[in-house]
Coordinates of C-alpha atoms in Angstrom, one line a residue:
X1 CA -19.3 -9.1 37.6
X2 CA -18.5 -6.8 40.1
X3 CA -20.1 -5.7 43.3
X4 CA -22.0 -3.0 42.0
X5 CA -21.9 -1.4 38.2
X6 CA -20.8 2.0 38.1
X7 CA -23.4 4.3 36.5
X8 CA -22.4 8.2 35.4
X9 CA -25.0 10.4 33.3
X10 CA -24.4 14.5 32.4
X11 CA -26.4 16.8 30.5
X12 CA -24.4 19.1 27.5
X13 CA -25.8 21.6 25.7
X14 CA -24.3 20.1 22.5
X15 CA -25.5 18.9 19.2
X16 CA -25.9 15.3 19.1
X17 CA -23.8 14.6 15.9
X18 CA -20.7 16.7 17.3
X19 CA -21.6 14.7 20.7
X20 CA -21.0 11.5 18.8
X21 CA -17.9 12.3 17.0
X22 CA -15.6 13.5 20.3
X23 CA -16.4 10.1 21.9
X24 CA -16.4 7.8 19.1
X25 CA -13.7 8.8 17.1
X26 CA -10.6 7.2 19.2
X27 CA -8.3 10.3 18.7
X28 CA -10.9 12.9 20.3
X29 CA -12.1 10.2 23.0
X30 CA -8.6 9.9 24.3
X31 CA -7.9 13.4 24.8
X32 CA -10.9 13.8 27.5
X33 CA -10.9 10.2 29.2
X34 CA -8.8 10.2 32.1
X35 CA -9.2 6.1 32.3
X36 CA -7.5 6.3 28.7
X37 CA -3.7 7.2 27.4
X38 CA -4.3 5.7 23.8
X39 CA -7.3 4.1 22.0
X40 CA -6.6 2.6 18.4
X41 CA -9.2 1.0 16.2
X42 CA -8.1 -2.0 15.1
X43 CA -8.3 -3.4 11.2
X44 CA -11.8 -5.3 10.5
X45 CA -13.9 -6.9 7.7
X46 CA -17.1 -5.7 6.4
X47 CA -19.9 -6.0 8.9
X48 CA -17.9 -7.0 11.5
X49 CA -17.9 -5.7 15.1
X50 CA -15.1 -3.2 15.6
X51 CA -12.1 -4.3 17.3
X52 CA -10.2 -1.9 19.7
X53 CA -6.9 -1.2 21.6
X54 CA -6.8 0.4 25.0
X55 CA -3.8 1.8 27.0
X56 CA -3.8 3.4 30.6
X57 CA -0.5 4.5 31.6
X58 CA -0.9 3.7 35.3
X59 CA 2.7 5.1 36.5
X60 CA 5.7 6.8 34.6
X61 CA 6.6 3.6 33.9
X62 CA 3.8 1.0 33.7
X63 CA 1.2 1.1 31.3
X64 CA -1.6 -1.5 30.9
X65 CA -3.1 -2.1 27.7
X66 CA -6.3 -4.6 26.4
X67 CA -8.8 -4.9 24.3
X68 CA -12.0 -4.8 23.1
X69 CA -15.0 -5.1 20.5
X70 CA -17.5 -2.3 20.5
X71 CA -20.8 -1.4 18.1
X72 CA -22.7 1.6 17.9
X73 CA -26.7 2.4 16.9
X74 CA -26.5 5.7 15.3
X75 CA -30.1 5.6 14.0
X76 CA -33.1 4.6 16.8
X77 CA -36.4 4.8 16.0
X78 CA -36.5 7.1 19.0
X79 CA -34.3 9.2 18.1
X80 CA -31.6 8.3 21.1
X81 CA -28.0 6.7 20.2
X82 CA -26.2 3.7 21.6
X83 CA -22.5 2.4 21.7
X84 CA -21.7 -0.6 23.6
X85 CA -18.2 -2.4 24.5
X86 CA -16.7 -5.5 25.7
X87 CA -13.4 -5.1 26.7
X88 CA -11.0 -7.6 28.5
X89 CA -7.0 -7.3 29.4
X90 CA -4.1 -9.9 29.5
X91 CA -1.6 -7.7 31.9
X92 CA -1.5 -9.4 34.9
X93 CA -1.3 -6.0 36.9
X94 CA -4.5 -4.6 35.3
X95 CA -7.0 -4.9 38.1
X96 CA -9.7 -5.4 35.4
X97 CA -9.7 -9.0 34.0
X98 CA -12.4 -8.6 32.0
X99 CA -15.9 -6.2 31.9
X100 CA -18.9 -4.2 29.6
X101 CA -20.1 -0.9 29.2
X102 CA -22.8 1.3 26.9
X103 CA -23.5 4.7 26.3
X104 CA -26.8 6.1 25.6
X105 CA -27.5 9.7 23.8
X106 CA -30.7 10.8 24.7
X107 CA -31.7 14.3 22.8
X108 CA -33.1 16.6 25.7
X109 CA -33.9 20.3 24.3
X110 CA -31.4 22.1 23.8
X111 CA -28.6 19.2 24.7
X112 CA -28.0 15.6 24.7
X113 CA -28.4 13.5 28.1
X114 CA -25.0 11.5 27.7
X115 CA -24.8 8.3 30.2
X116 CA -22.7 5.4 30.7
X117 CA -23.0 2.0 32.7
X118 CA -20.6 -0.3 33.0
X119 CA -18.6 -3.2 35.5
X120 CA -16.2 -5.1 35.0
X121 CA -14.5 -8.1 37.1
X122 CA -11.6 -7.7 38.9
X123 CA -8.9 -9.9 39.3
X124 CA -6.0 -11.7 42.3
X125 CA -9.1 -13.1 44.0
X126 CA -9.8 -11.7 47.5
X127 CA -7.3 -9.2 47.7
X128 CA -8.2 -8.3 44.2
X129 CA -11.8 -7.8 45.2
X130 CA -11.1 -6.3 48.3
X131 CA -8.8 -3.2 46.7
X132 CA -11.7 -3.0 44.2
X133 CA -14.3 -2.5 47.2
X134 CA -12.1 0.2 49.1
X135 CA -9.8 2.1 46.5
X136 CA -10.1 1.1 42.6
X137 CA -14.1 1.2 42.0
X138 CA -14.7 4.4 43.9
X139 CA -11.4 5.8 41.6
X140 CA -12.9 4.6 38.5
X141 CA -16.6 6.0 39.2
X142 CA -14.6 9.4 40.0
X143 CA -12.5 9.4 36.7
X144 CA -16.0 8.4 34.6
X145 CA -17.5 11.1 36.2
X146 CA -14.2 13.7 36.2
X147 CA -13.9 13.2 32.6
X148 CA -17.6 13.5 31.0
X149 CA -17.3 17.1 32.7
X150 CA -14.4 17.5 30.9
X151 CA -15.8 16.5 28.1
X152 CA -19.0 18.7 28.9
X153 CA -16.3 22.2 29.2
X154 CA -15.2 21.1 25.7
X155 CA -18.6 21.2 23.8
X156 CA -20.4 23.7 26.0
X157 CA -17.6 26.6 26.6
X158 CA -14.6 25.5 23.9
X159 CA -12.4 24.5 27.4
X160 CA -10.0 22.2 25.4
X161 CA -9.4 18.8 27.5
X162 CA -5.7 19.7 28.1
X163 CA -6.5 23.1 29.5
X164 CA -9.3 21.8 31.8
X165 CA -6.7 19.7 33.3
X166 CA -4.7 22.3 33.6
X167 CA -7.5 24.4 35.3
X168 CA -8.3 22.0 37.6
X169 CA -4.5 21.3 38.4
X170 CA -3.8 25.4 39.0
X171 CA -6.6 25.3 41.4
X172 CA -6.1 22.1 43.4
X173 CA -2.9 23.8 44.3
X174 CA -4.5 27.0 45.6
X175 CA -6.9 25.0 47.8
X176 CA -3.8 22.4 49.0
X177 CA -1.7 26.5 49.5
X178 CA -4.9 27.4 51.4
X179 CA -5.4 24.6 53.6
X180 CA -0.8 23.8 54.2
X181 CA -1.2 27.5 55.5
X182 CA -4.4 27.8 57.7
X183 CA -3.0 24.6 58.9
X184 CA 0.5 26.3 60.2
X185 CA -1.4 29.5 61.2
X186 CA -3.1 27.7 63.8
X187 CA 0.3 27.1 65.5
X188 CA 1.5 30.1 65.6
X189 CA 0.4 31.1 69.1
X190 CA 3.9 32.8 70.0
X191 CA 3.4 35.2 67.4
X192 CA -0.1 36.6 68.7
X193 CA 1.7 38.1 71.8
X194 CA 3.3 40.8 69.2
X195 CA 0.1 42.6 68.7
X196 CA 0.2 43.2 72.5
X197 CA -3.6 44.6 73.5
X198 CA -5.2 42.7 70.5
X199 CA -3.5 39.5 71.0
X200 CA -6.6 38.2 73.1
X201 CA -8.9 39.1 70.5
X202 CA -6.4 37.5 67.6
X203 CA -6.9 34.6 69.9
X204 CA -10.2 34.4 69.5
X205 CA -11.0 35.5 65.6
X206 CA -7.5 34.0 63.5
X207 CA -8.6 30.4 64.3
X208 CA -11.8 30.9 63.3
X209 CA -11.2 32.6 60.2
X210 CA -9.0 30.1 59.3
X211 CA -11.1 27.4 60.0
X212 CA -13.2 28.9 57.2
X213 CA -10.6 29.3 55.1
X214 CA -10.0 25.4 55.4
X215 CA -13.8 24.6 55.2
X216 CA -14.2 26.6 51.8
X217 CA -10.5 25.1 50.5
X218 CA -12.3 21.5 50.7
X219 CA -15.8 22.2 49.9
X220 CA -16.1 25.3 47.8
X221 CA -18.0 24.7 44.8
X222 CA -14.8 24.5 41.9
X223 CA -14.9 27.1 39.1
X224 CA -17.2 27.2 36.4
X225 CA -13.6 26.3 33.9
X226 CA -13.0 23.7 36.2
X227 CA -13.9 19.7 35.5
X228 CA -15.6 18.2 38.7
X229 CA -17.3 15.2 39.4
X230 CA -19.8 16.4 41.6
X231 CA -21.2 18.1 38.7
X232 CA -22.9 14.5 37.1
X233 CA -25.3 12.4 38.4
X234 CA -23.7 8.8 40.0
X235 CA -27.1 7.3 40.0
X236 CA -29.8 7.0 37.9
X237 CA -33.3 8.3 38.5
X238 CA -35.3 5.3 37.2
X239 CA -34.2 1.6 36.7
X240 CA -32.1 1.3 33.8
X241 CA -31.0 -1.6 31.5
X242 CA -28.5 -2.7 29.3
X243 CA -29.2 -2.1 25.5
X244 CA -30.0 -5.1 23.8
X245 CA -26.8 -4.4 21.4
X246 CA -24.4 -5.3 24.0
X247 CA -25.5 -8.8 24.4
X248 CA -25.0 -9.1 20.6
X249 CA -20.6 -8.5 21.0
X250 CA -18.8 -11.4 22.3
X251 CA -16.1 -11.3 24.9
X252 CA -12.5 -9.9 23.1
X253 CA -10.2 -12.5 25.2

């Protein structure tokens, strides 16, 4: 479908079962997935692949919505746990015409390796798959990634989804406070000649130190409450395939 499929795996020191509730149960999985605003299971008959509905509120005053039809595999023989998803929308401003995903649960110790692998195809032709190139798949890797750490905070320390965004909101200011003012520091050359004598050696050490300032604003490790995307693993270590169970689903358009 697309260029390249987007994979995202993180480790949480979680039990499985707990694991498998906050991301299949639609009114837990929306609270931590960024790429969501609302997820509603829709009615279905007995033995029949669940049908979903997806919103993403894209501006104030814009929200996207589609569909989908997902199954899960809570019992393996090896002990692991699959869900996998088909999902298409109608809007004709949703980049994503159509597209498939899984996740995997893979018991490891003392937590679960959660993973996801998905693509999708994007849509307004060239300029559709241009924007997808440069802005809207790098943004969508970020928010898969962004979100199972928040997800991660929530089963490993109790950080509930809406204070992690919080967190990392509080301190995205302070580094953006950081940076506006070590940025209008190193202009202020007029205001050196007040320290008379020292002025030569202010000089010399204020844009340095805040040249570190600015260098630890943008690439400080984030706080331990803090979601980040760095903190999961954007490819994977060996060759991975889709699980059989999502060629089973057929496309929800």
């Amino acid at each position: 479908m697309g260029l390249k499929g987007l994979y995202i795996e993180t480790r949480i020191r979680a039990d499985l079962d707990e694991l498998w509730a906050r991301t299949q149960e639609p009114s837990q999985h929306q609270r931590w997935d960024l790429r969501f605003t609302e997820i509603d299971y829709l009615p279905r008959g007995e033995g029949e692949p669940q049908r979903i509905r997806y919103a993403t509120r894209v501006l104030p005053f814009l929200t996207v919505a589609g569909t989908g039809v997902s199954a899960g595999e809570r019992e393996r023989s090896d002990g692991t746990r699959t869900s996998a998803l088909r999902f298409a929308s109608p809007h004709p401003l949703s980049l994503l015409a159509e597209g498939s995903g899984y996740w995997r649960y893979v018991p490891d110790g003392d937590g679960v390796r959660f993973l996801t692998g998905y693509d999708y195809r994007p849509r307004w032709g060239a300029i559709g798959a241009l924007a997808d190139r440069l802005v809207f798949r790098p943004l969508m890797g970020w928010a898969t990634a962004w979100s199972f750490d928040r997800l991660r905070l929530w089963l490993e320390r109790g950080i509930t989804p809406e204070r992690a965004l919080l967190n990392w909101l509080a301190e995205l200011t302070v580094r953006a406070l950081v940076i506006a003012f070590a940025c209008t520091g190193l202009g202020l050359d007029s205001a050196l000649r007040l320290l008379g004598p020292f002025a030569a050696s202010a000089a010399y050490l204020c844009p340095l130190l805040l040249a570190v300032a600015i260098c630890l604003a943008l690439f400080k490790a984030p706080l331990a409450h803090t979601p980040a995307a760095r903190r999961c693993l954007r490819a994977p270590a060996t060759r991975v395939r889709a699980p059989r169970l999502l060629h089973t689903l057929e496309n929800p358009r």
